[in-house]
Every structure is written in C-alpha cells, then in structure tokens.
PDB file of C-alpha atoms in Angstrom:
ATOM      1  CA  ALA A   7       0.000   0.000   0.000  1.00  0.00           C
ATOM      2  CA  SER A   8       1.237   3.473  -0.799  1.00  0.00           C
ATOM      3  CA  LYS A   9       1.793   6.036   1.922  1.00  0.00           C
ATOM      4  CA  ILE A  10      -1.033   8.180   0.441  1.00  0.00           C
ATOM      5  CA  ALA A  11      -3.464   5.248   0.554  1.00  0.00           C
ATOM      6  CA  GLU A  12      -2.358   4.399   4.095  1.00  0.00           C
ATOM      7  CA  ASP A  13      -2.929   7.992   5.216  1.00  0.00           C
ATOM      8  CA  GLU A  14      -6.393   7.981   3.628  1.00  0.00           C
ATOM      9  CA  TYR A  15      -7.362   4.753   5.428  1.00  0.00           C
ATOM     10  CA  LEU A  16      -6.168   6.207   8.715  1.00  0.00           C
ATOM     11  CA  ARG A  17      -8.153   9.423   8.164  1.00  0.00           C
ATOM     12  CA  VAL A  18     -11.319   7.379   7.581  1.00  0.00           C
ATOM     13  CA  PHE A  19     -10.901   5.618  10.943  1.00  0.00           C
ATOM     14  CA  GLU A  20     -10.156   8.933  12.650  1.00  0.00           C
ATOM     15  CA  LYS A  21     -13.288  10.550  11.128  1.00  0.00           C
ATOM     16  CA  MET A  22     -15.416   7.598  12.244  1.00  0.00           C
ATOM     17  CA  GLY A  23     -13.989   7.878  15.744  1.00  0.00           C
ATOM     18  CA  ASP A  24     -12.993   4.213  15.605  1.00  0.00           C
ATOM     19  CA  ARG A  25      -9.812   4.389  17.655  1.00  0.00           C
ATOM     20  CA  LEU A  26      -9.463   0.610  17.968  1.00  0.00           C
ATOM     21  CA  GLY A  27      -9.858   0.253  14.196  1.00  0.00           C
ATOM     22  CA  LEU A  28      -7.268   2.993  13.771  1.00  0.00           C
ATOM     23  CA  ALA A  29      -4.872   1.169  16.096  1.00  0.00           C
ATOM     24  CA  HIS A  30      -5.458  -2.084  14.206  1.00  0.00           C
ATOM     25  CA  MET A  31      -4.695  -0.416  10.866  1.00  0.00           C
ATOM     26  CA  LEU A  32      -1.569   1.220  12.318  1.00  0.00           C
ATOM     27  CA  GLN A  33      -0.422  -2.201  13.497  1.00  0.00           C
ATOM     28  CA  HIS A  34      -1.171  -3.714  10.077  1.00  0.00           C
ATOM     29  CA  PHE A  35       0.597  -0.935   8.171  1.00  0.00           C
ATOM     30  CA  GLY A  36       3.529  -1.246  10.568  1.00  0.00           C
ATOM     31  CA  PHE A  37       3.779  -4.930   9.769  1.00  0.00           C
ATOM     32  CA  VAL A  38       3.615  -4.275   6.017  1.00  0.00           C
ATOM     33  CA  ARG A  39       6.201  -1.476   6.139  1.00  0.00           C
ATOM     34  CA  TYR A  40       8.499  -3.430   8.430  1.00  0.00           C
ATOM     35  CA  HIS A  41       8.491  -6.530   6.250  1.00  0.00           C
ATOM     36  CA  ALA A  42       8.955  -4.416   3.128  1.00  0.00           C
ATOM     37  CA  GLY A  43      12.245  -3.279   4.649  1.00  0.00           C
ATOM     38  CA  ASN A  44      11.213   0.102   6.046  1.00  0.00           C
ATOM     39  CA  LEU A  45      11.962  -0.728   9.672  1.00  0.00           C
ATOM     40  CA  ALA A  46      11.696   2.846  10.929  1.00  0.00           C
ATOM     41  CA  ALA A  47       8.231   3.376   9.425  1.00  0.00           C
ATOM     42  CA  GLY A  48       7.072   0.012  10.727  1.00  0.00           C
ATOM     43  CA  THR A  49       8.253   0.814  14.219  1.00  0.00           C
ATOM     44  CA  GLU A  50       6.673   4.273  14.071  1.00  0.00           C
ATOM     45  CA  TYR A  51       3.291   2.788  13.153  1.00  0.00           C
ATOM     46  CA  TRP A  52       3.582   0.214  15.942  1.00  0.00           C
ATOM     47  CA  LEU A  53       4.409   2.843  18.538  1.00  0.00           C
ATOM     48  CA  LYS A  54       1.375   4.917  17.492  1.00  0.00           C
ATOM     49  CA  SER A  55      -0.804   1.815  17.659  1.00  0.00           C
ATOM     50  CA  LEU A  56       0.541   0.936  21.097  1.00  0.00           C
ATOM     51  CA  GLN A  57      -0.213   4.420  22.419  1.00  0.00           C
ATOM     52  CA  ILE A  58      -3.847   4.117  21.310  1.00  0.00           C
ATOM     53  CA  THR A  59      -4.360   0.553  22.534  1.00  0.00           C
ATOM     54  CA  ARG A  60      -2.921   1.426  25.930  1.00  0.00           C
ATOM     55  CA  GLN A  61      -5.306   4.380  26.190  1.00  0.00           C
ATOM     56  CA  LEU A  62      -8.217   2.124  25.246  1.00  0.00           C
ATOM     57  CA  GLY A  63      -7.133  -0.731  27.504  1.00  0.00           C
ATOM     58  CA  ALA A  64      -7.125  -3.056  24.476  1.00  0.00           C
ATOM     59  CA  ILE A  65      -4.922  -5.723  26.034  1.00  0.00           C
ATOM     60  CA  SER A  66      -4.834  -8.119  23.078  1.00  0.00           C
ATOM     61  CA  HIS A  67      -3.873  -5.438  20.569  1.00  0.00           C
ATOM     62  CA  SER A  68      -1.242  -4.047  22.946  1.00  0.00           C
ATOM     63  CA  ALA A  69       0.238  -7.507  23.503  1.00  0.00           C
ATOM     64  CA  PHE A  70       0.653  -8.157  19.773  1.00  0.00           C
ATOM     65  CA  THR A  71       2.170  -4.726  19.163  1.00  0.00           C
ATOM     66  CA  LEU A  72       4.591  -5.158  22.069  1.00  0.00           C
ATOM     67  CA  LEU A  73       5.629  -8.537  20.644  1.00  0.00           C
ATOM     68  CA  ASN A  74       6.332  -6.935  17.247  1.00  0.00           C
ATOM     69  CA  LEU A  75       8.366  -4.175  18.888  1.00  0.00           C
ATOM     70  CA  GLY A  76      10.263  -6.729  20.988  1.00  0.00           C
ATOM     71  CA  ILE A  77      11.108  -8.855  17.968  1.00  0.00           C
ATOM     72  CA  ASP A  78      12.276  -5.754  16.108  1.00  0.00           C
ATOM     73  CA  ALA A  79      14.505  -4.682  18.995  1.00  0.00           C
ATOM     74  CA  ALA A  80      15.967  -8.204  19.335  1.00  0.00           C
ATOM     75  CA  ILE A  81      16.713  -8.410  15.611  1.00  0.00           C
ATOM     76  CA  GLN A  82      18.571  -5.112  15.920  1.00  0.00           C
ATOM     77  CA  ASN A  83      20.505  -6.515  18.935  1.00  0.00           C
ATOM     78  CA  ASN A  84      18.910  -3.934  21.222  1.00  0.00           C
ATOM     79  CA  TYR A  85      18.320  -6.526  23.911  1.00  0.00           C
ATOM     80  CA  PRO A  86      17.499  -4.165  26.809  1.00  0.00           C
ATOM     81  CA  GLU A  87      14.672  -2.609  24.784  1.00  0.00           C
ATOM     82  CA  ALA A  88      13.565  -6.025  23.520  1.00  0.00           C
ATOM     83  CA  LEU A  89      13.379  -7.229  27.115  1.00  0.00           C
ATOM     84  CA  GLU A  90      11.100  -4.340  28.101  1.00  0.00           C
ATOM     85  CA  TYR A  91       8.674  -4.928  25.236  1.00  0.00           C
ATOM     86  CA  LEU A  92       8.715  -8.715  25.493  1.00  0.00           C
ATOM     87  CA  THR A  93       8.272  -8.782  29.276  1.00  0.00           C
ATOM     88  CA  GLU A  94       5.188  -6.594  29.022  1.00  0.00           C
ATOM     89  CA  SER A  95       3.889  -8.637  26.091  1.00  0.00           C
ATOM     90  CA  ASP A  96       4.433 -11.840  28.105  1.00  0.00           C
ATOM     91  CA  ASP A  97       2.442 -10.449  31.037  1.00  0.00           C
ATOM     92  CA  LEU A  98      -0.468  -9.498  28.774  1.00  0.00           C
ATOM     93  CA  PHE A  99      -0.554 -12.771  26.834  1.00  0.00           C
ATOM     94  CA  ARG A 100      -0.541 -14.680  30.133  1.00  0.00           C
ATOM     95  CA  LYS A 101      -3.539 -12.625  31.323  1.00  0.00           C
ATOM     96  CA  LEU A 102      -5.268 -13.512  28.050  1.00  0.00           C
ATOM     97  CA  LYS A 103      -4.206 -17.186  28.361  1.00  0.00           C
ATOM     98  CA  ASN A 104      -3.046 -17.089  24.723  1.00  0.00           C
ATOM     99  CA  GLU A 105      -0.900 -20.243  24.725  1.00  0.00           C
ATOM    100  CA  PRO A 106       0.646 -19.902  21.234  1.00  0.00           C
ATOM    101  CA  LYS A 107       1.728 -16.335  21.938  1.00  0.00           C
ATOM    102  CA  ILE A 108       3.021 -17.219  25.415  1.00  0.00           C
ATOM    103  CA  ALA A 109       5.232 -19.793  23.669  1.00  0.00           C
ATOM    104  CA  HIS A 110       6.245 -17.246  21.010  1.00  0.00           C
ATOM    105  CA  VAL A 111       7.264 -14.660  23.604  1.00  0.00           C
ATOM    106  CA  ALA A 112       9.072 -17.311  25.690  1.00  0.00           C
ATOM    107  CA  ALA A 113      11.186 -18.271  22.669  1.00  0.00           C
ATOM    108  CA  MET A 114      11.965 -14.615  21.992  1.00  0.00           C
ATOM    109  CA  LEU A 115      12.914 -14.141  25.639  1.00  0.00           C
ATOM    110  CA  VAL A 116      15.423 -17.010  25.338  1.00  0.00           C
ATOM    111  CA  ILE A 117      17.081 -15.166  22.463  1.00  0.00           C
ATOM    112  CA  THR A 118      16.885 -11.839  24.295  1.00  0.00           C
ATOM    113  CA  TYR A 119      18.299 -13.121  27.585  1.00  0.00           C
ATOM    114  CA  SER A 120      21.030 -14.921  25.645  1.00  0.00           C
ATOM    115  CA  GLY A 121      21.859 -11.621  23.973  1.00  0.00           C
ATOM    116  CA  LEU A 122      22.125 -10.084  27.434  1.00  0.00           C
ATOM    117  CA  ASP A 123      24.417 -12.949  28.592  1.00  0.00           C
ATOM    118  CA  ASP A 124      21.857 -13.907  31.227  1.00  0.00           C
ATOM    119  CA  ALA A 125      22.085 -17.708  31.116  1.00  0.00           C
ATOM    120  CA  GLU A 126      19.817 -18.237  34.134  1.00  0.00           C
ATOM    121  CA  ASN A 127      16.824 -16.454  32.618  1.00  0.00           C
ATOM    122  CA  ALA A 128      17.587 -17.777  29.134  1.00  0.00           C
ATOM    123  CA  HIS A 129      17.415 -21.313  30.567  1.00  0.00           C
ATOM    124  CA  LYS A 130      14.210 -20.516  32.465  1.00  0.00           C
ATOM    125  CA  PHE A 131      12.410 -19.443  29.285  1.00  0.00           C
ATOM    126  CA  LEU A 132      14.012 -22.188  27.172  1.00  0.00           C
ATOM    127  CA  SER A 133      12.590 -24.715  29.646  1.00  0.00           C
ATOM    128  CA  GLU A 134       9.190 -23.209  28.947  1.00  0.00           C
ATOM    129  CA  ALA A 135       9.452 -22.472  25.208  1.00  0.00           C
ATOM    130  CA  LEU A 136      10.416 -25.949  23.970  1.00  0.00           C
ATOM    131  CA  PRO A 137       7.671 -27.908  25.789  1.00  0.00           C
ATOM    132  CA  ARG A 138       5.058 -25.343  24.783  1.00  0.00           C
ATOM    133  CA  ALA A 139       6.125 -25.516  21.138  1.00  0.00           C
ATOM    134  CA  ARG A 140       6.016 -29.324  21.244  1.00  0.00           C
ATOM    135  CA  HIS A 141       2.621 -29.319  22.952  1.00  0.00           C
ATOM    136  CA  LEU A 142       1.207 -26.920  20.362  1.00  0.00           C
ATOM    137  CA  ASN A 143       2.812 -28.974  17.573  1.00  0.00           C
ATOM    138  CA  CYS A 144       3.830 -25.736  15.881  1.00  0.00           C
ATOM    139  CA  GLN A 145       6.806 -25.874  13.530  1.00  0.00           C
ATOM    140  CA  PHE A 146       7.372 -22.099  13.657  1.00  0.00           C
ATOM    141  CA  LEU A 147       7.498 -22.057  17.465  1.00  0.00           C
ATOM    142  CA  MET A 148       9.699 -25.150  17.584  1.00  0.00           C
ATOM    143  CA  SER A 149      12.143 -23.612  15.125  1.00  0.00           C
ATOM    144  CA  LEU A 150      12.193 -20.327  17.050  1.00  0.00           C
ATOM    145  CA  SER A 151      12.690 -22.215  20.330  1.00  0.00           C
ATOM    146  CA  LEU A 152      15.555 -24.198  18.815  1.00  0.00           C
ATOM    147  CA  THR A 153      17.119 -20.938  17.601  1.00  0.00           C
ATOM    148  CA  GLY A 154      16.898 -19.741  21.201  1.00  0.00           C
ATOM    149  CA  ALA A 155      18.513 -22.986  22.333  1.00  0.00           C
ATOM    150  CA  VAL A 156      21.440 -22.317  19.976  1.00  0.00           C
ATOM    151  CA  ALA A 157      21.887 -18.835  21.470  1.00  0.00           C
ATOM    152  CA  TYR A 158      21.706 -20.291  24.985  1.00  0.00           C
ATOM    153  CA  ARG A 159      24.339 -22.929  24.177  1.00  0.00           C
ATOM    154  CA  LEU A 160      26.652 -20.248  22.823  1.00  0.00           C
ATOM    155  CA  ILE A 161      26.509 -18.124  25.992  1.00  0.00           C
ATOM    156  CA  THR A 162      27.039 -21.165  28.208  1.00  0.00           C
ATOM    157  CA  ASP A 163      30.280 -21.975  26.383  1.00  0.00           C
ATOM    158  CA  ASP A 164      28.916 -25.028  24.584  1.00  0.00           C
ATOM    159  CA  PRO A 165      29.805 -24.352  20.937  1.00  0.00           C
ATOM    160  CA  GLU A 166      29.597 -28.063  20.054  1.00  0.00           C
ATOM    161  CA  GLY A 167      26.040 -28.233  21.408  1.00  0.00           C
ATOM    162  CA  ALA A 168      25.202 -25.023  19.564  1.00  0.00           C
ATOM    163  CA  ALA A 169      26.569 -26.479  16.304  1.00  0.00           C
ATOM    164  CA  VAL A 170      24.481 -29.643  16.690  1.00  0.00           C
ATOM    165  CA  LEU A 171      21.355 -27.611  17.422  1.00  0.00           C
ATOM    166  CA  MET A 172      22.096 -25.279  14.510  1.00  0.00           C
ATOM    167  CA  GLY A 173      22.085 -28.344  12.261  1.00  0.00           C
ATOM    168  CA  VAL A 174      18.647 -29.218  13.617  1.00  0.00           C
ATOM    169  CA  VAL A 175      17.402 -25.667  13.038  1.00  0.00           C
ATOM    170  CA  ASP A 176      18.812 -25.621   9.496  1.00  0.00           C
ATOM    171  CA  ASN A 177      17.029 -28.875   8.688  1.00  0.00           C
ATOM    172  CA  TYR A 178      13.772 -27.999  10.407  1.00  0.00           C
ATOM    173  CA  PRO A 179      10.862 -27.515   7.997  1.00  0.00           C
ATOM    174  CA  TYR A 180      10.367 -23.889   9.072  1.00  0.00           C
ATOM    175  CA  THR A 181      13.184 -21.503   9.920  1.00  0.00           C
ATOM    176  CA  THR A 182      12.791 -18.069  11.423  1.00  0.00           C
ATOM    177  CA  TRP A 183      15.812 -15.812  11.067  1.00  0.00           C
TER     178      TRP A 183
END
C-alpha cells in the first residue's frame, strides 16, 4: 500500500472515531512497512498503535504490538529494549491465556536473555518455550525455540552443542531468522 493510501485509510478511521480500528490499521501498516524493509516506518506505526491501545485498555492489541516491537529490537541486537517490550507482552498474553503467543514470547525471551548474557533467565524461558512448542505442535514455534537454544548454548560456552542444534534448526521444515 502506498503512503497516500495508508494515510487515507487512517483518516477514515479517525473521522469515524474508531480508535481501535485505527490502532489495528496502524499495526497492520507497521507490519507491512516493516516486512517491506522500512523498519523505521514500521516501528513508528507500531508505537502509534501501542499508544492508542494502551489508552483504550485493548490488552490483546497491545500484547501483539509489544511482541512486534520486541522482535524488532531483538533483531537489531537492542536486547534491553527487547526485554522491556517482550516482558510486558508476556504479562499481557498470560492474562489472556493465549498459549501460542506465550510460547512465542518465551522463545523470543530465550534469544533476548542470551543476547544479554543472562544464562539463568535464558534457561528458564528455554525450559518453557520448547515444551510449549512441542505441545502446540507448531513448527514455527519449535524452530524459534531451537534458535533460542542455539543462542543459549553459545553463551554457556557449549559451541559443540550449539553447532548440533544449529544443524537441527537448518534442517527444520520452518526456519525463522
């Protein structure tokens, strides 16, 4: 979608007074922009969406937006910021009892804590992420959890274990990074 079309959609929601719809569209446009390679625009849309959903108390929308922001921060190796977003997202998804997203955030927290060289917390969330991914029988979550396991093995000075796990990740039907 072009920026002009995006702005027009957003104006329609603003005119209707549909703030939740506006937040949803901001989140959607953020996702589109982000995955088209415009990370800054994607993040800007997500932050605007998060501001609205927080004001509205829209927990589910806020949780998803926080997850997107946390993933973005982790990909950019900004682990302190990723931790803030992901921790809040984790709290909200747990309140909602959204099992797939609890598993998704747990796997991202393994990667984030590994990036922070915090082996204790990385292990804590790895111990949660892998069983949840197996229970949900979700290839994406299993692959993401295994990627977290690789990061954990690297910070615990187990490069051989990391190499073996990396082989598993590379051969898994769905890879993430």
